[in-house]
Amino acid sequence: MLIAAVIFGFGWGIQIGLLAPLVADLFGTLSINALLGLVLGTAAVAGSLGPYLAGLTFDLFGTYRPAYVGATVLSVLWSGLVLVAARLETGTLSRSAV
């Protein structure tokens, strides 16, 4: 259990430590505080609703498979939106192409 806690803590620390530079690289530093608030707020909502919805999925279907599929689809869609937004922000993708 201690080894798992150390690995989890190390991974969490790396993720939080790299979040601000990642957001700054993707979107610039002009509105970094608002962007970090949006990113962390969205993560908080997902982290709060995710377990409840996964449990509800298990109660309804007897398996977690729909929850895993739904989370995967949402993650892929969200990643695509972030990449498009970053390209719009940096000007490497014209607004008319979206």
CSV table of N, CA and C in Angstrom, one decimal:
chain,number,residue,atom,x,y,z
A,1,MET,N,0.8,-1.2,0.0
A,1,MET,CA,0.0,0.0,0.0
A,1,MET,C,0.9,1.3,0.0
A,2,LEU,N,2.0,1.2,0.7
A,2,LEU,CA,2.8,2.4,0.8
A,2,LEU,C,3.5,2.6,-0.6
A,3,ILE,N,3.8,1.6,-1.3
A,3,ILE,CA,4.4,1.7,-2.6
A,3,ILE,C,3.4,2.4,-3.6
A,4,ALA,N,2.2,1.9,-3.5
A,4,ALA,CA,1.1,2.5,-4.4
A,4,ALA,C,0.9,3.9,-4.1
A,5,ALA,N,0.9,4.3,-2.8
A,5,ALA,CA,0.7,5.7,-2.4
A,5,ALA,C,1.9,6.6,-2.9
A,6,VAL,N,3.1,6.1,-2.8
A,6,VAL,CA,4.2,6.8,-3.3
A,6,VAL,C,4.1,7.0,-4.8
A,7,ILE,N,3.8,6.0,-5.5
A,7,ILE,CA,3.7,6.1,-7.0
A,7,ILE,C,2.6,7.0,-7.4
A,8,PHE,N,1.4,6.9,-6.7
A,8,PHE,CA,0.3,7.8,-7.0
A,8,PHE,C,0.7,9.3,-6.7
A,9,GLY,N,1.3,9.5,-5.6
A,9,GLY,CA,1.7,10.9,-5.2
A,9,GLY,C,2.7,11.5,-6.1
A,10,PHE,N,3.7,10.7,-6.6
A,10,PHE,CA,4.7,11.1,-7.5
A,10,PHE,C,4.0,11.5,-8.9
A,11,GLY,N,3.1,10.6,-9.3
A,11,GLY,CA,2.4,10.9,-10.6
A,11,GLY,C,1.5,12.1,-10.5
A,12,TRP,N,0.8,12.3,-9.4
A,12,TRP,CA,-0.1,13.4,-9.2
A,12,TRP,C,0.8,14.7,-9.1
A,13,GLY,N,1.9,14.7,-8.4
A,13,GLY,CA,2.7,15.8,-8.3
A,13,GLY,C,3.3,16.3,-9.7
A,14,ILE,N,3.7,15.3,-10.5
A,14,ILE,CA,4.1,15.6,-11.9
A,14,ILE,C,3.0,16.3,-12.7
A,15,GLN,N,1.8,15.7,-12.6
A,15,GLN,CA,0.7,16.2,-13.4
A,15,GLN,C,0.4,17.6,-13.0
A,16,ILE,N,0.3,17.9,-11.7
A,16,ILE,CA,-0.1,19.3,-11.3
A,16,ILE,C,1.1,20.2,-11.6
A,17,GLY,N,2.3,19.8,-11.5
A,17,GLY,CA,3.4,20.7,-11.7
A,17,GLY,C,3.6,21.0,-13.2
A,18,LEU,N,3.1,20.2,-14.1
A,18,LEU,CA,3.3,20.4,-15.5
A,18,LEU,C,2.0,21.1,-16.1
A,19,LEU,N,0.9,21.2,-15.4
A,19,LEU,CA,-0.3,21.7,-15.9
A,19,LEU,C,-0.2,23.2,-16.3
A,20,ALA,N,0.4,24.0,-15.5
A,20,ALA,CA,0.5,25.5,-15.8
A,20,ALA,C,1.4,25.7,-17.0
A,21,PRO,N,2.6,25.1,-17.1
A,21,PRO,CA,3.4,25.3,-18.3
A,21,PRO,C,2.7,24.8,-19.6
A,22,LEU,N,2.0,23.7,-19.5
A,22,LEU,CA,1.3,23.1,-20.6
A,22,LEU,C,0.2,24.1,-21.1
A,23,VAL,N,-0.6,24.6,-20.2
A,23,VAL,CA,-1.6,25.6,-20.5
A,23,VAL,C,-1.0,26.8,-21.1
A,24,ALA,N,0.1,27.3,-20.5
A,24,ALA,CA,0.8,28.5,-21.0
A,24,ALA,C,1.3,28.2,-22.4
A,25,ASP,N,1.9,27.1,-22.7
A,25,ASP,CA,2.4,26.8,-24.0
A,25,ASP,C,1.3,26.7,-25.1
A,26,LEU,N,0.1,26.1,-24.7
A,26,LEU,CA,-1.0,26.0,-25.6
A,26,LEU,C,-1.7,27.3,-25.9
A,27,PHE,N,-1.9,28.1,-24.9
A,27,PHE,CA,-2.8,29.2,-25.0
A,27,PHE,C,-2.2,30.6,-24.7
A,28,GLY,N,-0.9,30.6,-24.3
A,28,GLY,CA,-0.2,31.8,-23.9
A,28,GLY,C,-0.5,32.2,-22.5
A,29,THR,N,0.1,33.3,-22.0
A,29,THR,CA,0.0,33.6,-20.6
A,29,THR,C,-0.9,34.8,-20.3
A,30,LEU,N,-1.5,35.3,-21.4
A,30,LEU,CA,-2.4,36.5,-21.1
A,30,LEU,C,-3.5,36.2,-20.2
A,31,SER,N,-4.2,35.1,-20.3
A,31,SER,CA,-5.3,34.8,-19.4
A,31,SER,C,-5.0,33.5,-18.7
A,32,ILE,N,-3.8,33.3,-18.2
A,32,ILE,CA,-3.4,32.0,-17.7
A,32,ILE,C,-4.3,31.6,-16.4
A,33,ASN,N,-4.6,32.6,-15.6
A,33,ASN,CA,-5.4,32.3,-14.4
A,33,ASN,C,-6.8,31.9,-14.7
A,34,ALA,N,-7.4,32.5,-15.7
A,34,ALA,CA,-8.8,32.1,-16.1
A,34,ALA,C,-8.7,30.7,-16.7
A,35,LEU,N,-7.7,30.5,-17.5
A,35,LEU,CA,-7.6,29.2,-18.2
A,35,LEU,C,-7.3,28.0,-17.2
A,36,LEU,N,-6.5,28.3,-16.2
A,36,LEU,CA,-6.2,27.3,-15.2
A,36,LEU,C,-7.5,27.0,-14.4
A,37,GLY,N,-8.2,28.1,-14.1
A,37,GLY,CA,-9.5,27.9,-13.4
A,37,GLY,C,-10.5,27.1,-14.1
A,38,LEU,N,-10.5,27.3,-15.4
A,38,LEU,CA,-11.4,26.5,-16.3
A,38,LEU,C,-11.0,25.0,-16.3
A,39,VAL,N,-9.7,24.8,-16.5
A,39,VAL,CA,-9.2,23.4,-16.6
A,39,VAL,C,-9.4,22.7,-15.2
A,40,LEU,N,-9.0,23.3,-14.1
A,40,LEU,CA,-9.1,22.7,-12.8
A,40,LEU,C,-10.6,22.6,-12.4
A,41,GLY,N,-11.4,23.6,-12.8
A,41,GLY,CA,-12.8,23.5,-12.5
A,41,GLY,C,-13.5,22.3,-13.2
A,42,THR,N,-13.2,22.2,-14.5
A,42,THR,CA,-13.7,21.1,-15.3
A,42,THR,C,-13.3,19.8,-14.7
A,43,ALA,N,-12.0,19.7,-14.3
A,43,ALA,CA,-11.5,18.4,-13.7
A,43,ALA,C,-12.2,18.1,-12.4
A,44,ALA,N,-12.5,19.1,-11.6
A,44,ALA,CA,-13.2,18.9,-10.4
A,44,ALA,C,-14.7,18.4,-10.6
A,45,VAL,N,-15.3,19.0,-11.6
A,45,VAL,CA,-16.7,18.5,-11.9
A,45,VAL,C,-16.7,17.1,-12.4
A,46,ALA,N,-15.7,16.8,-13.3
A,46,ALA,CA,-15.6,15.4,-13.8
A,46,ALA,C,-15.2,14.4,-12.7
A,47,GLY,N,-14.3,14.8,-11.9
A,47,GLY,CA,-13.9,14.0,-10.8
A,47,GLY,C,-15.0,13.7,-9.8
A,48,SER,N,-16.0,14.7,-9.7
A,48,SER,CA,-17.1,14.5,-8.8
A,48,SER,C,-18.2,13.7,-9.4
A,49,LEU,N,-18.5,13.9,-10.6
A,49,LEU,CA,-19.6,13.2,-11.3
A,49,LEU,C,-19.2,11.9,-11.8
A,50,GLY,N,-18.0,11.7,-12.2
A,50,GLY,CA,-17.5,10.4,-12.8
A,50,GLY,C,-17.8,9.2,-11.9
A,51,PRO,N,-17.4,9.2,-10.7
A,51,PRO,CA,-17.7,8.0,-9.9
A,51,PRO,C,-19.2,7.7,-9.7
A,52,TYR,N,-20.0,8.8,-9.5
A,52,TYR,CA,-21.4,8.6,-9.4
A,52,TYR,C,-22.0,8.0,-10.6
A,53,LEU,N,-21.6,8.5,-11.8
A,53,LEU,CA,-22.2,8.0,-13.0
A,53,LEU,C,-21.7,6.6,-13.4
A,54,ALA,N,-20.4,6.3,-13.0
A,54,ALA,CA,-19.9,5.0,-13.2
A,54,ALA,C,-20.7,4.0,-12.3
A,55,GLY,N,-21.0,4.3,-11.1
A,55,GLY,CA,-21.8,3.5,-10.2
A,55,GLY,C,-23.2,3.3,-10.8
A,56,LEU,N,-23.8,4.4,-11.2
A,56,LEU,CA,-25.1,4.3,-11.8
A,56,LEU,C,-25.1,3.4,-13.0
A,57,THR,N,-24.1,3.5,-13.9
A,57,THR,CA,-23.9,2.6,-15.0
A,57,THR,C,-23.9,1.2,-14.6
A,58,PHE,N,-23.1,0.9,-13.6
A,58,PHE,CA,-23.0,-0.5,-13.1
A,58,PHE,C,-24.3,-1.0,-12.6
A,59,ASP,N,-25.1,-0.1,-11.8
A,59,ASP,CA,-26.4,-0.5,-11.3
A,59,ASP,C,-27.4,-0.8,-12.5
A,60,LEU,N,-27.3,0.0,-13.5
A,60,LEU,CA,-28.2,-0.2,-14.6
A,60,LEU,C,-27.9,-1.4,-15.6
A,61,PHE,N,-26.6,-1.6,-15.8
A,61,PHE,CA,-26.1,-2.5,-16.8
A,61,PHE,C,-25.4,-3.7,-16.3
A,62,GLY,N,-25.0,-3.7,-15.0
A,62,GLY,CA,-24.3,-4.8,-14.4
A,62,GLY,C,-22.8,-4.9,-14.8
A,63,THR,N,-22.3,-3.8,-15.5
A,63,THR,CA,-20.9,-3.8,-15.9
A,63,THR,C,-20.5,-2.3,-16.0
A,64,TYR,N,-19.2,-2.1,-15.9
A,64,TYR,CA,-18.6,-0.8,-16.1
A,64,TYR,C,-18.3,-0.4,-17.5
A,65,ARG,N,-18.4,-1.4,-18.4
A,65,ARG,CA,-18.0,-1.2,-19.8
A,65,ARG,C,-18.6,0.1,-20.4
A,66,PRO,N,-19.9,0.4,-20.3
A,66,PRO,CA,-20.4,1.7,-20.9
A,66,PRO,C,-19.8,2.9,-20.2
A,67,ALA,N,-19.4,2.8,-19.0
A,67,ALA,CA,-18.8,4.0,-18.3
A,67,ALA,C,-17.4,4.2,-18.9
A,68,TYR,N,-16.7,3.1,-19.1
A,68,TYR,CA,-15.3,3.2,-19.7
A,68,TYR,C,-15.4,3.7,-21.1
A,69,VAL,N,-16.3,3.2,-21.9
A,69,VAL,CA,-16.5,3.6,-23.3
A,69,VAL,C,-16.8,5.1,-23.3
A,70,GLY,N,-17.8,5.5,-22.5
A,70,GLY,CA,-18.2,6.9,-22.4
A,70,GLY,C,-17.0,7.8,-22.0
A,71,ALA,N,-16.3,7.4,-21.0
A,71,ALA,CA,-15.1,8.2,-20.6
A,71,ALA,C,-14.1,8.3,-21.7
A,72,THR,N,-13.9,7.2,-22.4
A,72,THR,CA,-12.9,7.3,-23.5
A,72,THR,C,-13.3,8.2,-24.6
A,73,VAL,N,-14.6,8.1,-25.0
A,73,VAL,CA,-15.1,9.0,-26.0
A,73,VAL,C,-15.0,10.4,-25.6
A,74,LEU,N,-15.4,10.7,-24.4
A,74,LEU,CA,-15.3,12.1,-23.9
A,74,LEU,C,-13.9,12.6,-23.9
A,75,SER,N,-13.0,11.8,-23.5
A,75,SER,CA,-11.6,12.2,-23.4
A,75,SER,C,-11.0,12.5,-24.8
A,76,VAL,N,-11.3,11.6,-25.8
A,76,VAL,CA,-10.9,11.8,-27.1
A,76,VAL,C,-11.5,13.1,-27.7
A,77,LEU,N,-12.8,13.3,-27.5
A,77,LEU,CA,-13.4,14.6,-28.0
A,77,LEU,C,-12.8,15.8,-27.3
A,78,TRP,N,-12.6,15.8,-26.0
A,78,TRP,CA,-12.1,16.9,-25.3
A,78,TRP,C,-10.7,17.2,-25.7
A,79,SER,N,-9.9,16.2,-26.0
A,79,SER,CA,-8.5,16.4,-26.4
A,79,SER,C,-8.5,17.0,-27.8
A,80,GLY,N,-9.4,16.6,-28.7
A,80,GLY,CA,-9.5,17.2,-30.0
A,80,GLY,C,-9.9,18.7,-29.9
A,81,LEU,N,-10.8,19.0,-29.0
A,81,LEU,CA,-11.2,20.4,-28.8
A,81,LEU,C,-10.1,21.2,-28.3
A,82,VAL,N,-9.3,20.7,-27.4
A,82,VAL,CA,-8.2,21.5,-26.9
A,82,VAL,C,-7.1,21.7,-28.0
A,83,LEU,N,-6.9,20.7,-28.8
A,83,LEU,CA,-5.9,20.9,-29.9
A,83,LEU,C,-6.4,22.0,-30.9
A,84,VAL,N,-7.7,21.9,-31.2
A,84,VAL,CA,-8.2,22.9,-32.2
A,84,VAL,C,-8.2,24.3,-31.5
A,85,ALA,N,-8.6,24.4,-30.3
A,85,ALA,CA,-8.5,25.7,-29.6
A,85,ALA,C,-7.1,26.3,-29.5
A,86,ALA,N,-6.1,25.4,-29.2
A,86,ALA,CA,-4.8,25.9,-29.2
A,86,ALA,C,-4.3,26.4,-30.5
A,87,ARG,N,-4.7,25.7,-31.6
A,87,ARG,CA,-4.3,26.1,-32.9
A,87,ARG,C,-5.0,27.4,-33.3
A,88,LEU,N,-6.2,27.6,-32.9
A,88,LEU,CA,-6.9,28.9,-33.1
A,88,LEU,C,-6.2,30.0,-32.4
A,89,GLU,N,-5.8,29.7,-31.2
A,89,GLU,CA,-5.2,30.7,-30.3
A,89,GLU,C,-3.8,31.2,-30.9
A,90,THR,N,-3.0,30.2,-31.4
A,90,THR,CA,-1.7,30.5,-31.9
A,90,THR,C,-1.8,31.0,-33.4
A,91,GLY,N,-2.9,30.8,-34.0
A,91,GLY,CA,-3.0,31.3,-35.4
A,91,GLY,C,-2.5,30.3,-36.4
A,92,THR,N,-2.3,29.0,-36.0
A,92,THR,CA,-1.8,28.0,-37.0
A,92,THR,C,-3.0,27.4,-37.7
A,93,LEU,N,-4.2,27.6,-37.3
A,93,LEU,CA,-5.4,27.1,-37.9
A,93,LEU,C,-6.3,28.3,-38.1
A,94,SER,N,-6.7,28.6,-39.4
A,94,SER,CA,-7.6,29.7,-39.6
A,94,SER,C,-8.9,29.4,-39.1
A,95,ARG,N,-9.6,30.5,-38.6
A,95,ARG,CA,-10.9,30.4,-38.1
A,95,ARG,C,-11.9,29.9,-39.1
A,96,SER,N,-11.7,30.2,-40.4
A,96,SER,CA,-12.7,29.7,-41.4
A,96,SER,C,-12.6,28.2,-41.7
A,97,ALA,N,-11.5,27.6,-41.3
A,97,ALA,CA,-11.3,26.2,-41.5
A,97,ALA,C,-12.0,25.3,-40.5
A,98,VAL,N,-12.5,25.9,-39.4
A,98,VAL,CA,-13.1,25.2,-38.3
A,98,VAL,C,-14.6,25.2,-38.5
